[in-house]
Coordinates of C-alpha atoms in Angstrom, one line a residue:
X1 CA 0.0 0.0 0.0
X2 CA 2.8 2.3 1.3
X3 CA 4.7 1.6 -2.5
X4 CA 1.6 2.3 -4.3
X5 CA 1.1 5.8 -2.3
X6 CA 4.6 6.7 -3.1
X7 CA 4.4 6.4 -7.2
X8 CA 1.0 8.5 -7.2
X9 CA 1.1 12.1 -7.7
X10 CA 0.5 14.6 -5.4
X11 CA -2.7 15.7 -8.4
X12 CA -4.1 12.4 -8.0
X13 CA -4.0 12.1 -4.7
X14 CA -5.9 15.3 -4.0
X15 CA -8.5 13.7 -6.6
X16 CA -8.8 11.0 -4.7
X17 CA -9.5 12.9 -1.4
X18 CA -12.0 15.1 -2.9
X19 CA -14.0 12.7 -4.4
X20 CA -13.7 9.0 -2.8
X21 CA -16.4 10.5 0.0
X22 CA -19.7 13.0 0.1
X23 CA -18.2 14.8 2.7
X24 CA -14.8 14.4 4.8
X25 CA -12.9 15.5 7.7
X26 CA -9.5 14.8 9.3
X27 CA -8.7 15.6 12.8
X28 CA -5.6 15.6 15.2
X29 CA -5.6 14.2 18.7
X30 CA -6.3 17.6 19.6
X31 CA -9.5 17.8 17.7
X32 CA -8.2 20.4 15.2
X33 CA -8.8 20.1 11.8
X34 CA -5.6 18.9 9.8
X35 CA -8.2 18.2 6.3
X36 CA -11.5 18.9 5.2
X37 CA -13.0 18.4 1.7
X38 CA -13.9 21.5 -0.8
X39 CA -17.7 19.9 -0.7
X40 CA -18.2 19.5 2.7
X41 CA -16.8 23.2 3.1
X42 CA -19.5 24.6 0.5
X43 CA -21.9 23.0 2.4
X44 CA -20.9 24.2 6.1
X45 CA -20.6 27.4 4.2
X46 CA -16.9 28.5 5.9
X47 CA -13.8 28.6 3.6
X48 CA -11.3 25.9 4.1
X49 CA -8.6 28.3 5.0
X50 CA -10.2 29.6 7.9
X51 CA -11.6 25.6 9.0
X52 CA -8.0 23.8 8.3
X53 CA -6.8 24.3 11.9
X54 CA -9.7 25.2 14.3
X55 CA -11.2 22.9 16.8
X56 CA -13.8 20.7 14.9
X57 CA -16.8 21.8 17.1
X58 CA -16.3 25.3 15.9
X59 CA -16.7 24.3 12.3
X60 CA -19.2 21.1 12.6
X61 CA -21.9 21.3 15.2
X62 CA -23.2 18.2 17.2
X63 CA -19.5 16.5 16.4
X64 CA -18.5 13.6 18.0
X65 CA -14.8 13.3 16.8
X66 CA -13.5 13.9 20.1
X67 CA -15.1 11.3 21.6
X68 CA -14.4 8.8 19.1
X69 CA -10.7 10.2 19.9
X70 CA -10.7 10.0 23.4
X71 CA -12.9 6.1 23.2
X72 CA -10.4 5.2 20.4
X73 CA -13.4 3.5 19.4
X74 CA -15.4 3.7 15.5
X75 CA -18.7 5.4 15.4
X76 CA -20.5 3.4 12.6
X77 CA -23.4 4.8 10.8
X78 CA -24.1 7.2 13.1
X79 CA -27.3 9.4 12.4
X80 CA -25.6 13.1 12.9
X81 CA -27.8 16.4 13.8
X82 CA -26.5 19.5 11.3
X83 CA -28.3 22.2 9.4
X84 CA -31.5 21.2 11.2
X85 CA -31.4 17.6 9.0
X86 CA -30.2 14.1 10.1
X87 CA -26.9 12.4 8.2
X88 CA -25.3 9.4 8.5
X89 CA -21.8 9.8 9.8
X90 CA -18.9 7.2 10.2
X91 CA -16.0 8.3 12.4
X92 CA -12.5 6.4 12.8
X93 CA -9.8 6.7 15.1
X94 CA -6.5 7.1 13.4
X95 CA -3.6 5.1 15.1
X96 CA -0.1 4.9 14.6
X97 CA 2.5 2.7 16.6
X98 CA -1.0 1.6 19.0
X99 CA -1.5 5.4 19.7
X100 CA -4.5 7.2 18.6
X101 CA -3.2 10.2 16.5
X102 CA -6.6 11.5 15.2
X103 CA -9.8 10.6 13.5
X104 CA -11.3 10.6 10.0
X105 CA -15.1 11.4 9.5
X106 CA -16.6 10.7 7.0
X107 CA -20.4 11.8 5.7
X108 CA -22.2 8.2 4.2
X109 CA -25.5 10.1 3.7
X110 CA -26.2 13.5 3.5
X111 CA -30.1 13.0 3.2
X112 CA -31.5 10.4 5.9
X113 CA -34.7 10.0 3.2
X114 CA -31.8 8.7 0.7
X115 CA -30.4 6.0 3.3
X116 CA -34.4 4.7 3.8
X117 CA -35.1 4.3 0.4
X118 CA -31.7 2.4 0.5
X119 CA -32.5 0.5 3.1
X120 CA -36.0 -0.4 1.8
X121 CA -34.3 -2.0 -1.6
X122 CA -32.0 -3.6 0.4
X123 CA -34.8 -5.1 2.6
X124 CA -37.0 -5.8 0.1
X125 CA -33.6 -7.7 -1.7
X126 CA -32.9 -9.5 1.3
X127 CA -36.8 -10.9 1.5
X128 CA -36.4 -11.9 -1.6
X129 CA -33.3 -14.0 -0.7
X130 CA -34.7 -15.1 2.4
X131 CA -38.0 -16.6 0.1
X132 CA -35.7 -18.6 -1.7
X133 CA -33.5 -19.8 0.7
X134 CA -34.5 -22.7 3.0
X135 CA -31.6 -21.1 5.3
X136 CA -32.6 -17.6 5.6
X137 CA -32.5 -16.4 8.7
X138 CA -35.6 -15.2 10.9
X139 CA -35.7 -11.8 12.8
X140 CA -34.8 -12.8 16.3
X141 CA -36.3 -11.3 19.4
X142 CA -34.9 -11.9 22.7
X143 CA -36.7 -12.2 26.8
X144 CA -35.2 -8.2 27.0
X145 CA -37.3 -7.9 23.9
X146 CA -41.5 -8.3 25.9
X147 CA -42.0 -5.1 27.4
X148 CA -43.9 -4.7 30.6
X149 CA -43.8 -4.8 34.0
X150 CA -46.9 -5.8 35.0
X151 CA -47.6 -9.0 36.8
X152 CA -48.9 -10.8 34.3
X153 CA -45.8 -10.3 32.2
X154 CA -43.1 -10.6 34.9
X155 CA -45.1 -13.9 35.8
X156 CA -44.6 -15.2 32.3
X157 CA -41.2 -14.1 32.0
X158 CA -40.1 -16.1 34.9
X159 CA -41.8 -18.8 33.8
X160 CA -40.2 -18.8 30.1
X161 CA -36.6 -18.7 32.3
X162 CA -37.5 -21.9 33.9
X163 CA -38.8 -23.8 31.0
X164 CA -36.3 -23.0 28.3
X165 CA -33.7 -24.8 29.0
X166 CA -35.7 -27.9 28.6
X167 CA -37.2 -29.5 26.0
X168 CA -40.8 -29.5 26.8
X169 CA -43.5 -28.2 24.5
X170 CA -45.0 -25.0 25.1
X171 CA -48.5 -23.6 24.1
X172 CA -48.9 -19.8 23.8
X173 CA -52.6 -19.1 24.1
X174 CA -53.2 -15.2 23.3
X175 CA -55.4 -13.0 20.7
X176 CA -53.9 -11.8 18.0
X177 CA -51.8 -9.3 18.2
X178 CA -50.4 -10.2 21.9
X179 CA -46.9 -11.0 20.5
X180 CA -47.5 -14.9 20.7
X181 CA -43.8 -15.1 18.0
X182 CA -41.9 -13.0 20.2
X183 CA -42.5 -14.6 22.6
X184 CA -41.9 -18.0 21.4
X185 CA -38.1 -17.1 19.8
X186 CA -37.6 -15.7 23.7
X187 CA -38.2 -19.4 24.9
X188 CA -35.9 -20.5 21.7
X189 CA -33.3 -17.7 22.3
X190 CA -32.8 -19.0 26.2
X191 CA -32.8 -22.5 25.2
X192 CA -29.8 -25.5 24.3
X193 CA -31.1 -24.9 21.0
X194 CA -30.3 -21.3 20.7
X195 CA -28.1 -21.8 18.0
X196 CA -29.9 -24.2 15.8
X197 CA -32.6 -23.2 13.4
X198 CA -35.7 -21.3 14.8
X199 CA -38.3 -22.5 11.9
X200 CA -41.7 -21.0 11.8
X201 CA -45.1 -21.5 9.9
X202 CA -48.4 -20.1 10.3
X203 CA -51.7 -22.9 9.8
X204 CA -53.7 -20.0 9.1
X205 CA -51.9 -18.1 6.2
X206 CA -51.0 -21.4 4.5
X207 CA -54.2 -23.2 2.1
X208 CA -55.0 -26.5 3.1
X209 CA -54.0 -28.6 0.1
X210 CA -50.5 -27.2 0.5
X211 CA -49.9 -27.5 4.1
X212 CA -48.8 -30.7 4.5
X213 CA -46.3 -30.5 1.8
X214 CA -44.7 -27.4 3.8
X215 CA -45.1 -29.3 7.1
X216 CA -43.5 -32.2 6.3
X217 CA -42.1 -32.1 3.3
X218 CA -42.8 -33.9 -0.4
X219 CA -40.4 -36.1 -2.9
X220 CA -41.1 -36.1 -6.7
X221 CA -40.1 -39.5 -7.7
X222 CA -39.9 -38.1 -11.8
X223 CA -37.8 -35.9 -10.8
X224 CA -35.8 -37.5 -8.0
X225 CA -36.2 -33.8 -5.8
X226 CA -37.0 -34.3 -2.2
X227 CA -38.1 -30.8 -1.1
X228 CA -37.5 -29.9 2.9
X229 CA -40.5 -29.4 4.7
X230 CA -40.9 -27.5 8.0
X231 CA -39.9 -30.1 10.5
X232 CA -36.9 -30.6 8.4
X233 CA -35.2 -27.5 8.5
X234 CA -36.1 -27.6 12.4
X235 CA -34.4 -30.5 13.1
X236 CA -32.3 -29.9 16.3
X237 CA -33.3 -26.8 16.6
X238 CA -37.2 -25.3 17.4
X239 CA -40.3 -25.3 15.2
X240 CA -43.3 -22.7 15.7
X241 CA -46.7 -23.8 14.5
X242 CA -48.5 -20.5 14.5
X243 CA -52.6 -20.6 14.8
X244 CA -52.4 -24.4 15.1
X245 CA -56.1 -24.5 15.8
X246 CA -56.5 -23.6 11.7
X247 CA -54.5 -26.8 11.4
X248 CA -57.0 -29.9 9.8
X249 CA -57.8 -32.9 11.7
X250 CA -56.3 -35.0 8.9
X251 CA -52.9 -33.4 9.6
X252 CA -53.3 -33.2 13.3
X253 CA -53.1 -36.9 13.5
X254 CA -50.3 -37.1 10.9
X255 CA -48.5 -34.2 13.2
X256 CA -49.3 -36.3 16.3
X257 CA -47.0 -39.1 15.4
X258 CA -44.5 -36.8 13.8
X259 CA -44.1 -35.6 17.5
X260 CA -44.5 -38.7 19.1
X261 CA -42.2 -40.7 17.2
X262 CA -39.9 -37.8 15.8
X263 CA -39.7 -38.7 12.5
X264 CA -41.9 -37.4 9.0
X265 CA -42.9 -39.2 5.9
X266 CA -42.8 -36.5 3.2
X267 CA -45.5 -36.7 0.8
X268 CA -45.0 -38.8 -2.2
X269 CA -42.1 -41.2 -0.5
X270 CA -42.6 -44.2 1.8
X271 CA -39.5 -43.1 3.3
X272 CA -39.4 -41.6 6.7
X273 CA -36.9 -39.2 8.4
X274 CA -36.0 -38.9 11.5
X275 CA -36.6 -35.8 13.0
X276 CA -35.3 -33.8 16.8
X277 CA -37.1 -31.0 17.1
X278 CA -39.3 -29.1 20.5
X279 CA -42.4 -27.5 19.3
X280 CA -43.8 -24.4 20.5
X281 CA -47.3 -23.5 19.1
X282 CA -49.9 -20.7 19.6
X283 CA -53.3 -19.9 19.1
X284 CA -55.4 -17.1 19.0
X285 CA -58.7 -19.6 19.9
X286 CA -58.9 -21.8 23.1
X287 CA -58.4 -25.1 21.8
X288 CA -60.5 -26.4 24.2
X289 CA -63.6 -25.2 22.0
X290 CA -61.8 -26.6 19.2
X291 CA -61.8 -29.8 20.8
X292 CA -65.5 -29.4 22.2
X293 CA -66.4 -29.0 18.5
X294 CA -64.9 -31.6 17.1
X295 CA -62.4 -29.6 15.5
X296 CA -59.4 -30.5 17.3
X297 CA -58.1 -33.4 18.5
X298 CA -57.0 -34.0 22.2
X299 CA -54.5 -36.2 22.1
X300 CA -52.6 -33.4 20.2
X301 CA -53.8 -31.2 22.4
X302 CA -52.5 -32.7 25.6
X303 CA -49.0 -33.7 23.5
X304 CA -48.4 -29.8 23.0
X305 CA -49.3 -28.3 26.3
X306 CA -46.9 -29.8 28.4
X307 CA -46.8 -26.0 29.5
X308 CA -49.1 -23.2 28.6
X309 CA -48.3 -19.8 28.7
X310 CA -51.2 -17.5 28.5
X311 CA -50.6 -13.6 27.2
X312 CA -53.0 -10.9 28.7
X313 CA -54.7 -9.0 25.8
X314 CA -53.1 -5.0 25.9
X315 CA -56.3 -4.0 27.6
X316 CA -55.7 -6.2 30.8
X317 CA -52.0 -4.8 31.3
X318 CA -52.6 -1.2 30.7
X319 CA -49.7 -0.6 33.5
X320 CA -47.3 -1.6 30.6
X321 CA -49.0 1.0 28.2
X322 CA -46.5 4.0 28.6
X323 CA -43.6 2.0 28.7
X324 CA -44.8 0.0 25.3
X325 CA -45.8 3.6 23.9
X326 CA -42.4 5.1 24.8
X327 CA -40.2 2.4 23.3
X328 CA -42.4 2.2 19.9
X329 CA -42.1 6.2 20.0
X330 CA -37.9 6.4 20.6
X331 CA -37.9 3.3 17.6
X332 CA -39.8 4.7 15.1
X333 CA -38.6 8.7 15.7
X334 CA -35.0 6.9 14.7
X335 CA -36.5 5.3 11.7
X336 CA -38.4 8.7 10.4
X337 CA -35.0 10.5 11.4
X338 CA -36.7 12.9 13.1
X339 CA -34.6 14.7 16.2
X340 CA -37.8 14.6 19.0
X341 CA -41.3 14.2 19.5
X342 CA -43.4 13.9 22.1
X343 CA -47.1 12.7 22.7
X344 CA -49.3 15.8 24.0
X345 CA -51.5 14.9 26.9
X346 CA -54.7 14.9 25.2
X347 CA -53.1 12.5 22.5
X348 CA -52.0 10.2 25.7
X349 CA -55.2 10.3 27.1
X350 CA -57.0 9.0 23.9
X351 CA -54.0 6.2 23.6
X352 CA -54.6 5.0 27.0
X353 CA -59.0 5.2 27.0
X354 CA -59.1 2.7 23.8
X355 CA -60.0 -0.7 24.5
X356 CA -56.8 -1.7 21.9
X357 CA -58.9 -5.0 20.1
X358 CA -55.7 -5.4 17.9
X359 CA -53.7 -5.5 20.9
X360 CA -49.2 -4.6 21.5
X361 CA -49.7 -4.7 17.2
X362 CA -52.2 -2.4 17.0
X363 CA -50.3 0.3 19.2
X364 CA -47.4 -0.1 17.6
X365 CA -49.0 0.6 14.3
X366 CA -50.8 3.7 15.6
X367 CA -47.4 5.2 17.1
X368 CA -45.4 4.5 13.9
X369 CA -48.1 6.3 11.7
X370 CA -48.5 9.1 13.8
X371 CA -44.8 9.6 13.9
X372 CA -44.4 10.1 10.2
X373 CA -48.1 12.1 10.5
X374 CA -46.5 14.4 13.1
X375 CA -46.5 18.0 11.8
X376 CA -44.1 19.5 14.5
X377 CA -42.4 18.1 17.9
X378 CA -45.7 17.4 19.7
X379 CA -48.3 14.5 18.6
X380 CA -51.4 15.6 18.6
X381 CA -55.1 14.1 18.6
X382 CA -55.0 15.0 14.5
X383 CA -52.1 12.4 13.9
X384 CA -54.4 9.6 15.1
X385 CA -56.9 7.4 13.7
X386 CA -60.6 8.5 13.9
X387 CA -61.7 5.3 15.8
X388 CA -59.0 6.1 18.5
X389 CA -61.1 9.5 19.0
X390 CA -64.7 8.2 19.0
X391 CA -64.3 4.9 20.8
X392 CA -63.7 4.5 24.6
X393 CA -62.9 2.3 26.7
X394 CA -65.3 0.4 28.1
X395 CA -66.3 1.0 32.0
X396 CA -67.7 -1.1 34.3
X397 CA -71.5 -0.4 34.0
X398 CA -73.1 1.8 37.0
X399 CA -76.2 2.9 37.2
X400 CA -77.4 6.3 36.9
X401 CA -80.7 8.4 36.5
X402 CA -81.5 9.2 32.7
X403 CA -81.0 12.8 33.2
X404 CA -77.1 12.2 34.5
X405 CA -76.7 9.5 31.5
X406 CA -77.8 12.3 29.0
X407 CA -76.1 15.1 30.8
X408 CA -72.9 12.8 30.6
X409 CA -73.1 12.2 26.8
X410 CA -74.0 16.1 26.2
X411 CA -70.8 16.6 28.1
X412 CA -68.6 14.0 26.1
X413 CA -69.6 15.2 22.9
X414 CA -69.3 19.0 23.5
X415 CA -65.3 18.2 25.1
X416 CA -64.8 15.9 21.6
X417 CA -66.1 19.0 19.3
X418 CA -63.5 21.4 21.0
X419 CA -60.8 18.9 20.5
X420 CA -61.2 19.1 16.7
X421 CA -62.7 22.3 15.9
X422 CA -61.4 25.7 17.6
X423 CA -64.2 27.9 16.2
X424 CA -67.3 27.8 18.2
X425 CA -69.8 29.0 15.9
X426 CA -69.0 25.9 13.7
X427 CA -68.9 23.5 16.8
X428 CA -72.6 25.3 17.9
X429 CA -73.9 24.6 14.1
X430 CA -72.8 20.7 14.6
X431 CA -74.6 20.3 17.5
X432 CA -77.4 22.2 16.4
X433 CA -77.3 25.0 19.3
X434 CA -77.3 28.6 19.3
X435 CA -73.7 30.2 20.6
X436 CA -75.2 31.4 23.9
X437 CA -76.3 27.9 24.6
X438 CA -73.0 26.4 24.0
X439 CA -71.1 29.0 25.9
X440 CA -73.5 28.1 28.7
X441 CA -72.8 24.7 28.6
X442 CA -69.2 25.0 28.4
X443 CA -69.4 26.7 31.5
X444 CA -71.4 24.3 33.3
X445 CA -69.4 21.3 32.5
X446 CA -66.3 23.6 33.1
X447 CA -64.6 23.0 29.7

């Protein structure tokens, strides 16, 4: 490398510094600048006379060279804070004879819109890999992953620490939505099999006729091809059967002794395989009804519940709501590369009176639409759904006199108008009053 240096011009070099990067900075260990690219000057709008040799805070704002100087530690696709947009930033430590001797920065992307519509292809690449590759790795979530501190949650947690180091099955009951996958991969990610495959497949999503063959496999005796199934590509490691309960009776049985004697016949061969896998299924449907209707059969039932783990529904663990709110908020405010937002109280309040039927999913939906809905640095009411505003959560009935029930609802409806509308001469049209009625009423029910 040294050799090749030596026998390029000083020209090229230069060429080479200006253009190998967007945007560039060198550094001493003092934090001055030694270098600094013609482009990255325009764009800071300072001459690079006047930035060669000044402390790098005073040229860049939000920098972090110095720390990555004093850490002697890289900084990696770091989203960076300048000119009131977010970047992506790497920054090096420069050593020489083990001694750090300065840093190089380096700008990767200027716009953070350009890195997500990078990131997007790249994504929607790598599904396309993963959809052809029997191989591909799953998105794993970990215990630290569930959210919650609720006793419900910090009962199950426990319990998933105790089991997973065995090999028993495990039957996560919950309605949709509940994170029934996450947590199954916690029960894989604490297990022996940690490092084996985590296969999943979902009964529900899958038509009948094909399901077996992607359960267990089929062979094509024209062709001599013996395609994988499922329990295949689990073997030693963990297989998830998602909404089992969607699974039909004729498989259940062939499932049964799959489990019971660990080993699958693919279809079209008279060959079987032997097979070491632990199962962890879910449902979104007690199978108990299943089985009361004929729909499910009970010796499968009592084979896969050797332990059952049963996952509150969002509106039975409400304690867990602002902490669930707040990390969906910090994770999708990195993703939008916005700098800071923050949920307004009204906004709160309508999160936390909805009766959430889609559940941990359904919130986390809400939060990432009304980050990217957000119009400054406070969510408000108008970045939410409509059903979020008009539907509350239920209370426990009590009983009232009609007069309080319809004074209640005259109150409730006249506190929603003022939340959407500021002008109260179109708010007293909508409710068909004059002005001096609502104003009367606002003051009674002190809004």
């Amino acid at each position: 490398m040294k050799s090749i240096v030596q026998h390029l011009p000083e020209s090229v070099l230069s060429q080479i510094l200006e253009n190998a990067f967007q945007w560039f900075v060198v550094v001493d260990k003092n934090s001055r600048i030694l270098y600094i690219n013609e482009d990255y000057c325009r764009f800071l709008e300072v001459e690079r006379d006047q930035a060669i040799g000044k402390p790098v805070d005073e040229v860049i704002e939000n920098t972090k060279m110095h720390e990555v100087i004093k850490s002697g530690v890289a900084d990696v696709a770091s989203p960076h804070y300048i000119k009131g947009t977010y970047m992506l930033a790497n920054r090096v430590p420069l050593i020489v004879d083990e001694k750090i001797v300065g840093a190089f920065g380096s700008v990767v992307f200027r716009d953070m819109n350009d890195w997500k519509k990078l990131s997007s292809h790249v994504r929607t690449t790598m599904d396309k890999i993963n959809m052809t590759s029997n191989d591909a790795p799953n998105k794993s979530y970990r215990l630290e992953d569930i959210k919650g501190s609720s006793q419900a949650i910090r009962s199950i947690k426990e319990t998933i620490q105790m089991i997973a180091p065995s090999d028993l099955s495990v039957l996560i009951e919950g309605e949709s939505g509940t994170g029934k996958e996450l947590f199954a991969q916690s029960i894989h990610g604490r297990s022996e099999r940690a490092d084996l495959p985590f296969v999943k497949i979902n009964c529900a999503a899958i038509p009948a006729e094909l399901l077996e063959a992607e359960i267990f496999g089929s062979y094509h005796e024209h062709e001599n091809k013996h395609r994988k199934g499922r329990f295949e590509l689990a073997d030693k490691g963990t297989l998830f059967i998602d909404e089992i309960g969607a699974m039909p009776l004729t498989l259940q049985a062939k499932l049964l002794r799959a489990i019971q004697e660990g080993e699958v016949e693919p279809i079209g061969s008279h060959i079987t395989k032997q097979v070491n896998v632990r199962i962890l299924a879910a449902t979104n449907r007690p199978l108990e009804h299943l089985i009361d209707q004929g729909k499910f059969r009970e010796d499968l039932y009592y084979r896969i519940q050797a332990i059952t783990l049963r996952i509150p529904p969002l509106r039975e663990r409400m304690e867990d709501f602002t902490e669930l709110a707040n990390t969906f908020l910090q994770q999708y405010i990195i993703k939008a590369g916005k700098r800071r937002l923050v949920l307004s109280s009204q906004t709160r309040e309508y999160l936390q009176n909805y009766h959430w039927p889609g559940n941990v999913r359904e919130l986390q939906n809400v939060i990432q639409a009304a980050v990217y809905l957000a119009e400054d640095e406070t969510i408000e009411p108008s970045a939410l759904p409509e059903q979020l505003k008009q539907v509350r959560k239920k209370q426990h009935p009590v009983l009232v006199n009609l007069q309080e029930a319809i004074e209640d609802l005259e109150r409730t409806m006249i506190q929603q108008a003022l939340v959407d509308e500021n002008d109260k001469r179109v708010i007293a049209k909508q409710l068909g009053l004059s002005r001096s009625t609502l104003y009367e009423k606002i003051k009674k029910y002190n809004l």
